[in-house]
PDB file of C-alpha atoms in Angstrom:
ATOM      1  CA  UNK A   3     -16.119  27.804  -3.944  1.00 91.00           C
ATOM      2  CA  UNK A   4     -19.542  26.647  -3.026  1.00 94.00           C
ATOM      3  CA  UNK A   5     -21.417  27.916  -0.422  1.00 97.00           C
ATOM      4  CA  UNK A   6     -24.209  25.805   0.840  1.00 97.00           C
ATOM      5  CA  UNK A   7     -26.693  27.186   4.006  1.00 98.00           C
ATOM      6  CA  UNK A   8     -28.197  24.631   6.216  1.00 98.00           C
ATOM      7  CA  UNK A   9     -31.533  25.018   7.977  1.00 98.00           C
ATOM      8  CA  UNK A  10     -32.376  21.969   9.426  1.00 98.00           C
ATOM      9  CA  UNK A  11     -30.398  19.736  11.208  1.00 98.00           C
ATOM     10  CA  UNK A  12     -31.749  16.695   8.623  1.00 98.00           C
ATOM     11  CA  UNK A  13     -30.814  18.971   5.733  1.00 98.00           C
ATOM     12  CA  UNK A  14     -26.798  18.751   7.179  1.00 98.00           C
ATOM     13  CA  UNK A  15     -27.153  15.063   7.486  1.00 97.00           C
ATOM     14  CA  UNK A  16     -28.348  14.182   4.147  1.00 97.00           C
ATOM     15  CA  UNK A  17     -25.819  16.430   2.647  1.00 97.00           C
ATOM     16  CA  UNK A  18     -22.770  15.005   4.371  1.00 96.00           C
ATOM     17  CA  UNK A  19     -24.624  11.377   3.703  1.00 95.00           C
ATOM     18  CA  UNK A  20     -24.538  11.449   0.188  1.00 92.00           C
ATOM     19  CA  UNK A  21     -22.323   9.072  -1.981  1.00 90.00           C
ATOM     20  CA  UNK A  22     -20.295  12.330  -3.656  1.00 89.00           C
ATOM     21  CA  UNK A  23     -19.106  13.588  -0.179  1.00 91.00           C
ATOM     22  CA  UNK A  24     -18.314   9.962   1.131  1.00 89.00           C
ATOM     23  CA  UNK A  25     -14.406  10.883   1.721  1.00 91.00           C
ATOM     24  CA  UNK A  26     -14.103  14.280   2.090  1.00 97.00           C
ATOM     25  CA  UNK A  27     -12.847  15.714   5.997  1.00 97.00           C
ATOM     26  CA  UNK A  28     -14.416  17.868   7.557  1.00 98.00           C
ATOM     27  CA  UNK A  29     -13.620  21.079   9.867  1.00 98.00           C
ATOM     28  CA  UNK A  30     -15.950  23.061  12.086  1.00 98.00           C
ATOM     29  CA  UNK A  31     -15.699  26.739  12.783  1.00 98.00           C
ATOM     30  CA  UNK A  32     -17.874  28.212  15.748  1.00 97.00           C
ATOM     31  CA  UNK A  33     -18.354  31.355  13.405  1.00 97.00           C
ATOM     32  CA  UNK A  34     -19.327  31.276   9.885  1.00 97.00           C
ATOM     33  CA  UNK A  35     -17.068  34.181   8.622  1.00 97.00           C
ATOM     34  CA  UNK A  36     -13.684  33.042  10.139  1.00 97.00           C
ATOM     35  CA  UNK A  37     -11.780  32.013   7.382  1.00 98.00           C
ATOM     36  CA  UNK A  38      -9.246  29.073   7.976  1.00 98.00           C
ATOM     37  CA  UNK A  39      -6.155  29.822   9.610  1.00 98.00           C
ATOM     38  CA  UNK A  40      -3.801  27.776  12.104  1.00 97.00           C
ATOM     39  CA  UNK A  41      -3.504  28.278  15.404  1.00 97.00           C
ATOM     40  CA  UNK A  42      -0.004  29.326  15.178  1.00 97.00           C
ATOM     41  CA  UNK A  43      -1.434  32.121  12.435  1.00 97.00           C
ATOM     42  CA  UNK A  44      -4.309  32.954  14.687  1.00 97.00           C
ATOM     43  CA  UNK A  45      -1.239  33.952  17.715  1.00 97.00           C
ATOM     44  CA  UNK A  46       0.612  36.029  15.192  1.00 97.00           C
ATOM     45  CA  UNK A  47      -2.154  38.316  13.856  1.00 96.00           C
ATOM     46  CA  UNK A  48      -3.612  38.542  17.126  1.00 96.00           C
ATOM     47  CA  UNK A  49      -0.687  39.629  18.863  1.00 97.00           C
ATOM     48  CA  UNK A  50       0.865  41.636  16.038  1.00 97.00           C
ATOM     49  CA  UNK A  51       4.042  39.527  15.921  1.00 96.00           C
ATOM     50  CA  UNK A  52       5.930  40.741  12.378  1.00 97.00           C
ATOM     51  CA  UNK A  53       5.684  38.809   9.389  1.00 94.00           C
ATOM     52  CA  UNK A  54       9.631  39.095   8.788  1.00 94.00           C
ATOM     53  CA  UNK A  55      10.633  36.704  11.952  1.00 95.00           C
ATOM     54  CA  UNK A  56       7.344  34.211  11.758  1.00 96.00           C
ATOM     55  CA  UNK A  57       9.651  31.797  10.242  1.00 95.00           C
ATOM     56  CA  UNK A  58      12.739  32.164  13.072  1.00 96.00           C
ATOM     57  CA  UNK A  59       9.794  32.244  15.746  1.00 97.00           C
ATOM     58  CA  UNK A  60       8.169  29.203  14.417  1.00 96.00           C
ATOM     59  CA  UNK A  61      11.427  27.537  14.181  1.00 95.00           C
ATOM     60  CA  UNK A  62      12.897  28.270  17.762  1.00 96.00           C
ATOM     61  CA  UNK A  63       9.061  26.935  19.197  1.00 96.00           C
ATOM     62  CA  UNK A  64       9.808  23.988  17.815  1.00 95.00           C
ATOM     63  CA  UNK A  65      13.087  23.917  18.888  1.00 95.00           C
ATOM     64  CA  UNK A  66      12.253  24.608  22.628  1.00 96.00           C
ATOM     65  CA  UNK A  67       9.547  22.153  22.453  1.00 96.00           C
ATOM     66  CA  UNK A  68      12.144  19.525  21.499  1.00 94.00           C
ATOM     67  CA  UNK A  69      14.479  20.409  24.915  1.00 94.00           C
ATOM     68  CA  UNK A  70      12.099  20.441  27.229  1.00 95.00           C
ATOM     69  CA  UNK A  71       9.377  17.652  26.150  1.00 92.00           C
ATOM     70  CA  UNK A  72      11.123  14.704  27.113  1.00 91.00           C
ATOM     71  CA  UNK A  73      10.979  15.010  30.960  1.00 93.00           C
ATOM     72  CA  UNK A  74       6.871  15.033  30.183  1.00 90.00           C
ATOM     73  CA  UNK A  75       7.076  12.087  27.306  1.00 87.00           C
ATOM     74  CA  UNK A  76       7.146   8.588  27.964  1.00 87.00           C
ATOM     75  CA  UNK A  77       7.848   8.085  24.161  1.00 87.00           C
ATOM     76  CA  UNK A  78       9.872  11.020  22.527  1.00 90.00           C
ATOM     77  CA  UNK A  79       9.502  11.389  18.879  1.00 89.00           C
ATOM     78  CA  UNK A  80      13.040  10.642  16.659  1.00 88.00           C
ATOM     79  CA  UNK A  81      14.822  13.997  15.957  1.00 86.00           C
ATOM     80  CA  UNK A  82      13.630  14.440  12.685  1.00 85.00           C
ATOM     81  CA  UNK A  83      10.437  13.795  12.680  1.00 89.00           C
ATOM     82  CA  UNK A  84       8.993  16.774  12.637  1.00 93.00           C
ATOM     83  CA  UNK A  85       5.036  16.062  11.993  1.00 93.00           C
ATOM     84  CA  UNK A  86       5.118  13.715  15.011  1.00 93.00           C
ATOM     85  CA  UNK A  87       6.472  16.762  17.038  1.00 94.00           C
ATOM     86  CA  UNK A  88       4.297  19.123  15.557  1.00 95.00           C
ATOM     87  CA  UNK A  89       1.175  17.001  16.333  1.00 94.00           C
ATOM     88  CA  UNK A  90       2.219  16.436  19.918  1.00 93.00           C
ATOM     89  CA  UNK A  91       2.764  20.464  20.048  1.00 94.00           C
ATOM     90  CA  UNK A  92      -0.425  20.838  18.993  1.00 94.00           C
ATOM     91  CA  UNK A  93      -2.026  18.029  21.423  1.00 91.00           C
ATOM     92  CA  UNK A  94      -0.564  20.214  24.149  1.00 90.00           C
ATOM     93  CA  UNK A  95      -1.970  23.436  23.165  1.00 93.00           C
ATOM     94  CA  UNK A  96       0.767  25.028  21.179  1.00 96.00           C
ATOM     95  CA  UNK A  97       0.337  26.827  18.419  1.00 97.00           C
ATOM     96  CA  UNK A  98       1.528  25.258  15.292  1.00 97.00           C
ATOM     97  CA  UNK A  99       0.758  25.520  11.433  1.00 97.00           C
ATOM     98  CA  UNK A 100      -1.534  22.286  11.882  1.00 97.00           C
ATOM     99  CA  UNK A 101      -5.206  22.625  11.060  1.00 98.00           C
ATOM    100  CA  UNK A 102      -7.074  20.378  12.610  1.00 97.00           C
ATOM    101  CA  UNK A 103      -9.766  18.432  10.080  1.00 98.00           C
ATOM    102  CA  UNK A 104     -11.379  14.980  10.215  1.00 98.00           C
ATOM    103  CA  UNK A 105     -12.738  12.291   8.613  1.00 97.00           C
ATOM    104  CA  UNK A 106     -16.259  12.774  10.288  1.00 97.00           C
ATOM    105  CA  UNK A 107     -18.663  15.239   9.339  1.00 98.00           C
ATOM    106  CA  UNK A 108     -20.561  14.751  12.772  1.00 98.00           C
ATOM    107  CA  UNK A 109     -17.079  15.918  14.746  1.00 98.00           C
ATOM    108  CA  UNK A 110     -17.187  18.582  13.110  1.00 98.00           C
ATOM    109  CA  UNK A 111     -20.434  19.786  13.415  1.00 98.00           C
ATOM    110  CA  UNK A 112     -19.516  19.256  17.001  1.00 98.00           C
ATOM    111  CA  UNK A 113     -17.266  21.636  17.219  1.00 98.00           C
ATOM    112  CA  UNK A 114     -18.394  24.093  15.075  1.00 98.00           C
ATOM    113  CA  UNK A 115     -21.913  23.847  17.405  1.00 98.00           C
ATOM    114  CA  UNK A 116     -21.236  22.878  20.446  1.00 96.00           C
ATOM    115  CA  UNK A 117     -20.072  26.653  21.724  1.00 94.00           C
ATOM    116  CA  UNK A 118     -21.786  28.988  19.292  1.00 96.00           C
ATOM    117  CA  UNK A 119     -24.538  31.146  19.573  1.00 95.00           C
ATOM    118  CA  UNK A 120     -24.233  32.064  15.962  1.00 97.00           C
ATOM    119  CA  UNK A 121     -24.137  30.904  12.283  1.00 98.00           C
ATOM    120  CA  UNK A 122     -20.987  28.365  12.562  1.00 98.00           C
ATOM    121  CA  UNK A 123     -19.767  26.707   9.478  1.00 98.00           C
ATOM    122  CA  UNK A 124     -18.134  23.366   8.545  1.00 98.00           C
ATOM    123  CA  UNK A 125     -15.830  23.526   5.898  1.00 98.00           C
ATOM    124  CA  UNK A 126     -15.359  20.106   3.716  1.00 98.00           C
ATOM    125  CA  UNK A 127     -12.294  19.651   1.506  1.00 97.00           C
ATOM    126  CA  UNK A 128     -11.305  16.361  -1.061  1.00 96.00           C
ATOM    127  CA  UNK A 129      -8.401  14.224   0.197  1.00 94.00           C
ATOM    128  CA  UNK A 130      -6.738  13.426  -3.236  1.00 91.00           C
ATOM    129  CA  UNK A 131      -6.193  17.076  -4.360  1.00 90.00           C
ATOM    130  CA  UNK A 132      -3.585  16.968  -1.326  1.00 92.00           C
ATOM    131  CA  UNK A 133      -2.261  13.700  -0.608  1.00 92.00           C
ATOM    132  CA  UNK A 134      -1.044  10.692  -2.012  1.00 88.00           C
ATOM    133  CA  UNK A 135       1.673   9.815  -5.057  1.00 90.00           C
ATOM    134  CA  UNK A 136      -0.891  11.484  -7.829  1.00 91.00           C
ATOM    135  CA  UNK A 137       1.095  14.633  -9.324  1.00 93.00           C
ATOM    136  CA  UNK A 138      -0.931  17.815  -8.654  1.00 93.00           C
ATOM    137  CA  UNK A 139      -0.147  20.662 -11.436  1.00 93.00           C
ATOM    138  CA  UNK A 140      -1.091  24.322  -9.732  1.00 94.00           C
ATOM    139  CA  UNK A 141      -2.377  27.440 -11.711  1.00 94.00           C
ATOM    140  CA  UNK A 142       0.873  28.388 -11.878  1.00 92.00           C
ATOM    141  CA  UNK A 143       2.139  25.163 -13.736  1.00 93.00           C
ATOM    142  CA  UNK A 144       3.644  24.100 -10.994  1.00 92.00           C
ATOM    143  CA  UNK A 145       3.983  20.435 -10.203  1.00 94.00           C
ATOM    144  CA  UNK A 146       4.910  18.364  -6.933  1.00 93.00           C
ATOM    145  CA  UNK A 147       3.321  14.941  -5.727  1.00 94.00           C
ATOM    146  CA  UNK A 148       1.937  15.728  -2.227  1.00 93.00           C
ATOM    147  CA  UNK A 149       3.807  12.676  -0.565  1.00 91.00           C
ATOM    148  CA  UNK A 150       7.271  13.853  -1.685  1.00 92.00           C
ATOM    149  CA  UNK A 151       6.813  16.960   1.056  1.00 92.00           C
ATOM    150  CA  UNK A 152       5.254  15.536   3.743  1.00 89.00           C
ATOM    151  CA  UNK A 153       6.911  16.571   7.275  1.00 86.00           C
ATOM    152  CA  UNK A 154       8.074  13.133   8.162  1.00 79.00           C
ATOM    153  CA  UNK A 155      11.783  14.604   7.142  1.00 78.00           C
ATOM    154  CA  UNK A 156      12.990  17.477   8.697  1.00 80.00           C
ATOM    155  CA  UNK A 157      14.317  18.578   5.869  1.00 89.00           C
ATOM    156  CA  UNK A 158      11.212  18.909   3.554  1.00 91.00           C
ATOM    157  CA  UNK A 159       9.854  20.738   7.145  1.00 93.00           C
ATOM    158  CA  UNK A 160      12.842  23.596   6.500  1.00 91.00           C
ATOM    159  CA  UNK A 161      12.452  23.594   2.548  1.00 92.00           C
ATOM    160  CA  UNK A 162       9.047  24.063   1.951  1.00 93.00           C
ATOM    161  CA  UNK A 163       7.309  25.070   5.044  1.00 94.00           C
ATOM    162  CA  UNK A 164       9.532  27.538   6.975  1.00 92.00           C
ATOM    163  CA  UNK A 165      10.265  29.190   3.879  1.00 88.00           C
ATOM    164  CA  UNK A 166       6.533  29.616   2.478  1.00 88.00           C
ATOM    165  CA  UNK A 167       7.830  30.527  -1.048  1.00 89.00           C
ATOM    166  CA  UNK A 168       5.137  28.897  -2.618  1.00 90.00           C
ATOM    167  CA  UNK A 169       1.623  28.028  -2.322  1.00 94.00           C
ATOM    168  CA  UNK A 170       0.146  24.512  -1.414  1.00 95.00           C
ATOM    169  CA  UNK A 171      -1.026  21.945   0.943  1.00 96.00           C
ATOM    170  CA  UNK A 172      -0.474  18.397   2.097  1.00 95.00           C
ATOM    171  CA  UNK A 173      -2.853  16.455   3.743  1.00 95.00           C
ATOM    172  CA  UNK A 174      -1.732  13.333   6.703  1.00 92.00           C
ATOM    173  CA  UNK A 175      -0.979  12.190  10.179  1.00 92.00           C
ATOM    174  CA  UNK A 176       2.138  11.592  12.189  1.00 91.00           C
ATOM    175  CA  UNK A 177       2.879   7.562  11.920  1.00 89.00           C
ATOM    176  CA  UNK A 178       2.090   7.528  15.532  1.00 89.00           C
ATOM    177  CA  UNK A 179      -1.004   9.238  16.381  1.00 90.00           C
ATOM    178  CA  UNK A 180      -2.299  10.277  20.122  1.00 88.00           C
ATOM    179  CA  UNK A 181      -5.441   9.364  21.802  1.00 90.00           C
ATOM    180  CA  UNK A 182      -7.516  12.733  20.530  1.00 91.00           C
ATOM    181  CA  UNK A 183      -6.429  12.526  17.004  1.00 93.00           C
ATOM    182  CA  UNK A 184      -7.894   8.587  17.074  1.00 95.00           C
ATOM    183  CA  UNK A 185     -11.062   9.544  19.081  1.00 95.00           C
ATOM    184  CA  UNK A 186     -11.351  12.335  16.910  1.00 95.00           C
ATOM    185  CA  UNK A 187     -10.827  10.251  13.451  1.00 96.00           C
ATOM    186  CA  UNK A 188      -8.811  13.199  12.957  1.00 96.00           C
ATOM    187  CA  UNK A 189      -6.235  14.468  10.348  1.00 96.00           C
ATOM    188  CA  UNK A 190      -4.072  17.618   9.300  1.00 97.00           C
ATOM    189  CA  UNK A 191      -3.770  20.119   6.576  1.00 97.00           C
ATOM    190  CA  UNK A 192      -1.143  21.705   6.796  1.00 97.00           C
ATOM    191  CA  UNK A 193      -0.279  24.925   4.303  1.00 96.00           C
ATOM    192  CA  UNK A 194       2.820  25.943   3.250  1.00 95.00           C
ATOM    193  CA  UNK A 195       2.229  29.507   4.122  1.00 95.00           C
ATOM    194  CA  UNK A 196       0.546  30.352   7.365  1.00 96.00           C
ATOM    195  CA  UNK A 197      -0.158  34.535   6.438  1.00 95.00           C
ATOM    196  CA  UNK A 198      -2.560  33.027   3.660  1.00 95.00           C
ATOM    197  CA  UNK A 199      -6.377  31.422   4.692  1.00 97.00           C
ATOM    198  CA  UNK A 200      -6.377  27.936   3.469  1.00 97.00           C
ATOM    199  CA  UNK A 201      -9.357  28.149   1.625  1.00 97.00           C
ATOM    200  CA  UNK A 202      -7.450  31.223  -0.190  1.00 97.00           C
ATOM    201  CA  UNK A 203      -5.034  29.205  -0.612  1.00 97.00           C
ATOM    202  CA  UNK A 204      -6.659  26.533  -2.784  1.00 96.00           C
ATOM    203  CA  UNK A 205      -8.771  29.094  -4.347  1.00 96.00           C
ATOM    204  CA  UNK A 206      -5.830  31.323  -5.798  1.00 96.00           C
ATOM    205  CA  UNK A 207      -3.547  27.771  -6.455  1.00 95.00           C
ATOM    206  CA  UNK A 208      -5.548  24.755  -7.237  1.00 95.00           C
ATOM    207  CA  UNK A 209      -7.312  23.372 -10.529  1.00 92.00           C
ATOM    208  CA  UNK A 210     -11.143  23.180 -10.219  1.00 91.00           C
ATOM    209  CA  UNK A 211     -10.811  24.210  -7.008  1.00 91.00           C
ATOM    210  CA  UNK A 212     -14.493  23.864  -6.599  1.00 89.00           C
ATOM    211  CA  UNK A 213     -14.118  20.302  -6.764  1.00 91.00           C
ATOM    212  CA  UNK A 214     -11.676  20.697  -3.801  1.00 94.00           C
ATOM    213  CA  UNK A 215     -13.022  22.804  -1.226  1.00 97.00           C
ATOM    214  CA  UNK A 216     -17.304  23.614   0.579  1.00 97.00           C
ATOM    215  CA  UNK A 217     -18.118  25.784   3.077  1.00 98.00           C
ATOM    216  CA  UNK A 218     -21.779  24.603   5.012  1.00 98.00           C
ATOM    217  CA  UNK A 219     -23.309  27.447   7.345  1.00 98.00           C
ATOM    218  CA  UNK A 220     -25.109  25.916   9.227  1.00 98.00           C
ATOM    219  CA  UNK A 221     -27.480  28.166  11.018  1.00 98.00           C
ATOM    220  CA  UNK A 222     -27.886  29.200  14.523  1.00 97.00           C
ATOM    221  CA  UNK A 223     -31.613  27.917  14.569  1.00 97.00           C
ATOM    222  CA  UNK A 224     -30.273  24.295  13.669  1.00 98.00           C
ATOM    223  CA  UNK A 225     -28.236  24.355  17.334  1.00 97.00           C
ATOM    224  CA  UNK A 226     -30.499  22.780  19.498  1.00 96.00           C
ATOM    225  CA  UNK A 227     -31.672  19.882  17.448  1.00 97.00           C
ATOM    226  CA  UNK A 228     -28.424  18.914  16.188  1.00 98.00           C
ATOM    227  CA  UNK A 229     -26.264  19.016  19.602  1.00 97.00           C
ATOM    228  CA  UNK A 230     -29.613  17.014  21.099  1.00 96.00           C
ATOM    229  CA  UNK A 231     -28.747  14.420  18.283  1.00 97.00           C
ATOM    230  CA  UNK A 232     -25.069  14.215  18.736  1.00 97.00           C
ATOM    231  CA  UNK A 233     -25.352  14.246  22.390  1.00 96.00           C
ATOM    232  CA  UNK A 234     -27.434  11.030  21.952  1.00 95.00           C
ATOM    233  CA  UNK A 235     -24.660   9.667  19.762  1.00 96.00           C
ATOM    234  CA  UNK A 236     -22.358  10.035  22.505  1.00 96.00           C
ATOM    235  CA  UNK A 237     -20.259  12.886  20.516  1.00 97.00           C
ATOM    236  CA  UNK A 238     -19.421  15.028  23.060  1.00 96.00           C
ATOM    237  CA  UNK A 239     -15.863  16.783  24.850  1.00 96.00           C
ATOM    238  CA  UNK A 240     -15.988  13.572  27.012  1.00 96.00           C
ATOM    239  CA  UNK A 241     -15.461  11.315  24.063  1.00 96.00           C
ATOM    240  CA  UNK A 242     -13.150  13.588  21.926  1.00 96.00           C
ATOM    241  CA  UNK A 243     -11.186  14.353  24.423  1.00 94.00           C
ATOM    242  CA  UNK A 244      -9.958  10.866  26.050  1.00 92.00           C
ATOM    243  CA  UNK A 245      -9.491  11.830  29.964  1.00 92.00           C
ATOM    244  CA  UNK A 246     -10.612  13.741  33.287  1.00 94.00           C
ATOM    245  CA  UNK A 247     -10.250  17.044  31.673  1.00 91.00           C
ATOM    246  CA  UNK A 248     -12.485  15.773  28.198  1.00 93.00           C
ATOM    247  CA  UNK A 249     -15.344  14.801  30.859  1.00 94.00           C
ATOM    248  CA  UNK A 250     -15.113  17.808  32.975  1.00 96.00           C
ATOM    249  CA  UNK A 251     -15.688  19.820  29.755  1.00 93.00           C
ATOM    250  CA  UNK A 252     -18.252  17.424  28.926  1.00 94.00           C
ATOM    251  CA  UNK A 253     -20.616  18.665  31.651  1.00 94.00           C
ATOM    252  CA  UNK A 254     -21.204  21.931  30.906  1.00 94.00           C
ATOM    253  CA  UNK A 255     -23.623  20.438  27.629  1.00 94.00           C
ATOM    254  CA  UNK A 256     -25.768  19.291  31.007  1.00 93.00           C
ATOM    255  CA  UNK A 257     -26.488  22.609  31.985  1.00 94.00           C
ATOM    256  CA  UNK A 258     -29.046  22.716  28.773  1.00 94.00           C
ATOM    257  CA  UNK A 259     -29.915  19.592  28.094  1.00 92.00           C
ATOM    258  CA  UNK A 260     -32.265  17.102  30.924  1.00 91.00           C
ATOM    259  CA  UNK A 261     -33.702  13.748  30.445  1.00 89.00           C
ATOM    260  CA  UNK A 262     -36.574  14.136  32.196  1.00 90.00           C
ATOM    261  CA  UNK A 263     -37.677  17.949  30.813  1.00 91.00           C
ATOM    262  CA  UNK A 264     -36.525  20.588  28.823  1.00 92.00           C
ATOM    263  CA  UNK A 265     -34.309  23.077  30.657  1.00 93.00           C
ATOM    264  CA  UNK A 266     -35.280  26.174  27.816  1.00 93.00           C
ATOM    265  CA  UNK A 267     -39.019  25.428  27.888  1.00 93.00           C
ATOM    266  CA  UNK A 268     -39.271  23.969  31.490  1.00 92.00           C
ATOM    267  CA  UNK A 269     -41.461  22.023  28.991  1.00 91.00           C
ATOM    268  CA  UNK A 270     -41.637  17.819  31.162  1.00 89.00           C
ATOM    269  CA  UNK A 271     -40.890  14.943  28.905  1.00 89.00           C
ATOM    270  CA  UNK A 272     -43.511  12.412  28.515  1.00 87.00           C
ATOM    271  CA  UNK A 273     -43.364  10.231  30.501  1.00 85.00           C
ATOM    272  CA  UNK A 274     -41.310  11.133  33.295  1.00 82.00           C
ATOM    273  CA  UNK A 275     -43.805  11.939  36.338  1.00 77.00           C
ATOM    274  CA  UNK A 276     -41.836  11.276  39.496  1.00 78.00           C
ATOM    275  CA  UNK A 277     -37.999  11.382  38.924  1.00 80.00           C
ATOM    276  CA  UNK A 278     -36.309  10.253  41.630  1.00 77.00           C
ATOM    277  CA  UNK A 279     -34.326  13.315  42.052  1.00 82.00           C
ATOM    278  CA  UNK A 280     -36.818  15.743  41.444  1.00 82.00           C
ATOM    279  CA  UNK A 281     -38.017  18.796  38.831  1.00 85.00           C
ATOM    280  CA  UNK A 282     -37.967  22.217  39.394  1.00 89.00           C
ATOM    281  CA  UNK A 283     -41.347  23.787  40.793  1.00 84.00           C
ATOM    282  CA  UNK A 284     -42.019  25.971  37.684  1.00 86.00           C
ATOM    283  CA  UNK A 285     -41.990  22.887  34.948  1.00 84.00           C
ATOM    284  CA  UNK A 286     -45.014  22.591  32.867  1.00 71.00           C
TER     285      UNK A 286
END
């Protein structure tokens, strides 16, 4: 896998600029040594839930989900759809086996930035080595064409997911997607087995999997100058995060940032003598 440090802000936007990494997706991680795991993994290791009933506990969330959603819903998924109810689990805050990616390299950098006060990374992986009708042959010479197990059918959900006998991932979206996934330009990966990292995943199971899978650290030094320019490109919680809630998120990015002077330095922007409401007494 290839590793590749970032030290300017400018360095991160050639890179992700350049013809050879024009349709990759892109994840951001607020800290550079978490590996890649779902949320749904993230609940189980963290609360020491036993790897014998992950299956039966992912399976009755789901389940639940299904009885109680509709009095929330105004348009309930079909019964068997079970990507579409996955993604809306996850939309909601429960934790599923979906891994959030997109198609952006600048939303991720966004959230891999935006709360960190250390190296973060963004992880990049290629679409075609897990989607679409192209047979994919495994280490293990192993063969399956990604769009023959996608969750759409229930069925695939219970044959190759719950079970997590073998090793692999699929790449896609629900055929209805919500408001965050859209202002996101968002997508899933989702693995077949959710005790594994991704990236281990593709590592241990995929040809060339260099071709397939970059991790970017992007260093804490490169914070304030990136967030400054993706503020300015209006990428922010307020925009990612359609509704009252996204915005009230939003403004806690103002707390460091000022149009008129630099709330770090106290350092005035030039320019900007007599604001009309006001500077602080100690700004240079």
């Amino acid at each position: 896998m290839e590793t590749i440090t970032i030290t300017d802000w400018n360095e991160f936007k050639k890179l992700v600029s350049d013809t050879e990494m024009t349709s990759w997706i892109f994840r951001g991680q607020a800290i550079s040594d978490w590996p890649i795991l779902s949320s749904l993994s993230r609940y189980f290791n963290k609360f020491e839930v036993h790897t014998d009933c992950w299956p039966h506990q992912e399976e009755r969330l789901l389940r639940i989900f299904k009885r109680k959603a509709h009095h929330y819903l105004d348009n309930v998924p079909t019964e068997k759809d079970t990507f579409e109810w996955l993604s809306l689990m996850q939309h909601f805050g429960t934790p599923t086996r979906l891994v959030d990616f997109t198609f952006s390299p600048y939303v991720a950098a966004f959230f891999a930035l935006h709360k960190t006060q250390e190296d973060c990374a963004v992880w990049a992986l290629f679409p075609p080595k897990f989607d679409g009708e192209s047979e994919i042959l495994l280490q293990n010479g192993d063969k399956f064409i990604p769009k023959d197990r996608w969750l759409r059918k229930n069925e695939n959900y219970i044959d190759y997911y719950l079970k997590g006998d073998k090793s692999f991932l699929i790449m896609g979206e629900p055929e209805r997607m919500n408001q965050r996934l859209i202002a996101q330009a968002g997508t899933f990966i989702v693995p077949s087995k959710i005790d594994i990292p991704l990236e281990k995943i593709i590592i241990d199971n995929y040809q060339n999997s260099d071709d397939a899978i970059k991790k970017i650290i992007i260093k804490k030094s490169v914070r304030d100058k990136a967030m400054k320019d993706l503020y300015r490109s209006n990428i922010t919680e307020a925009t990612l995060f359609p509704g009252i809630d996204g915005m009230a998120r939003a403004l806690s990015y103002e707390l460091e940032h000022h149009w008129a002077y630099n709330p770090k330095t106290m350092e005035k922007v030039v320019g900007f003598d007599s604001p009309p409401f006001g500077l602080p007494d100690s700004i240079i």
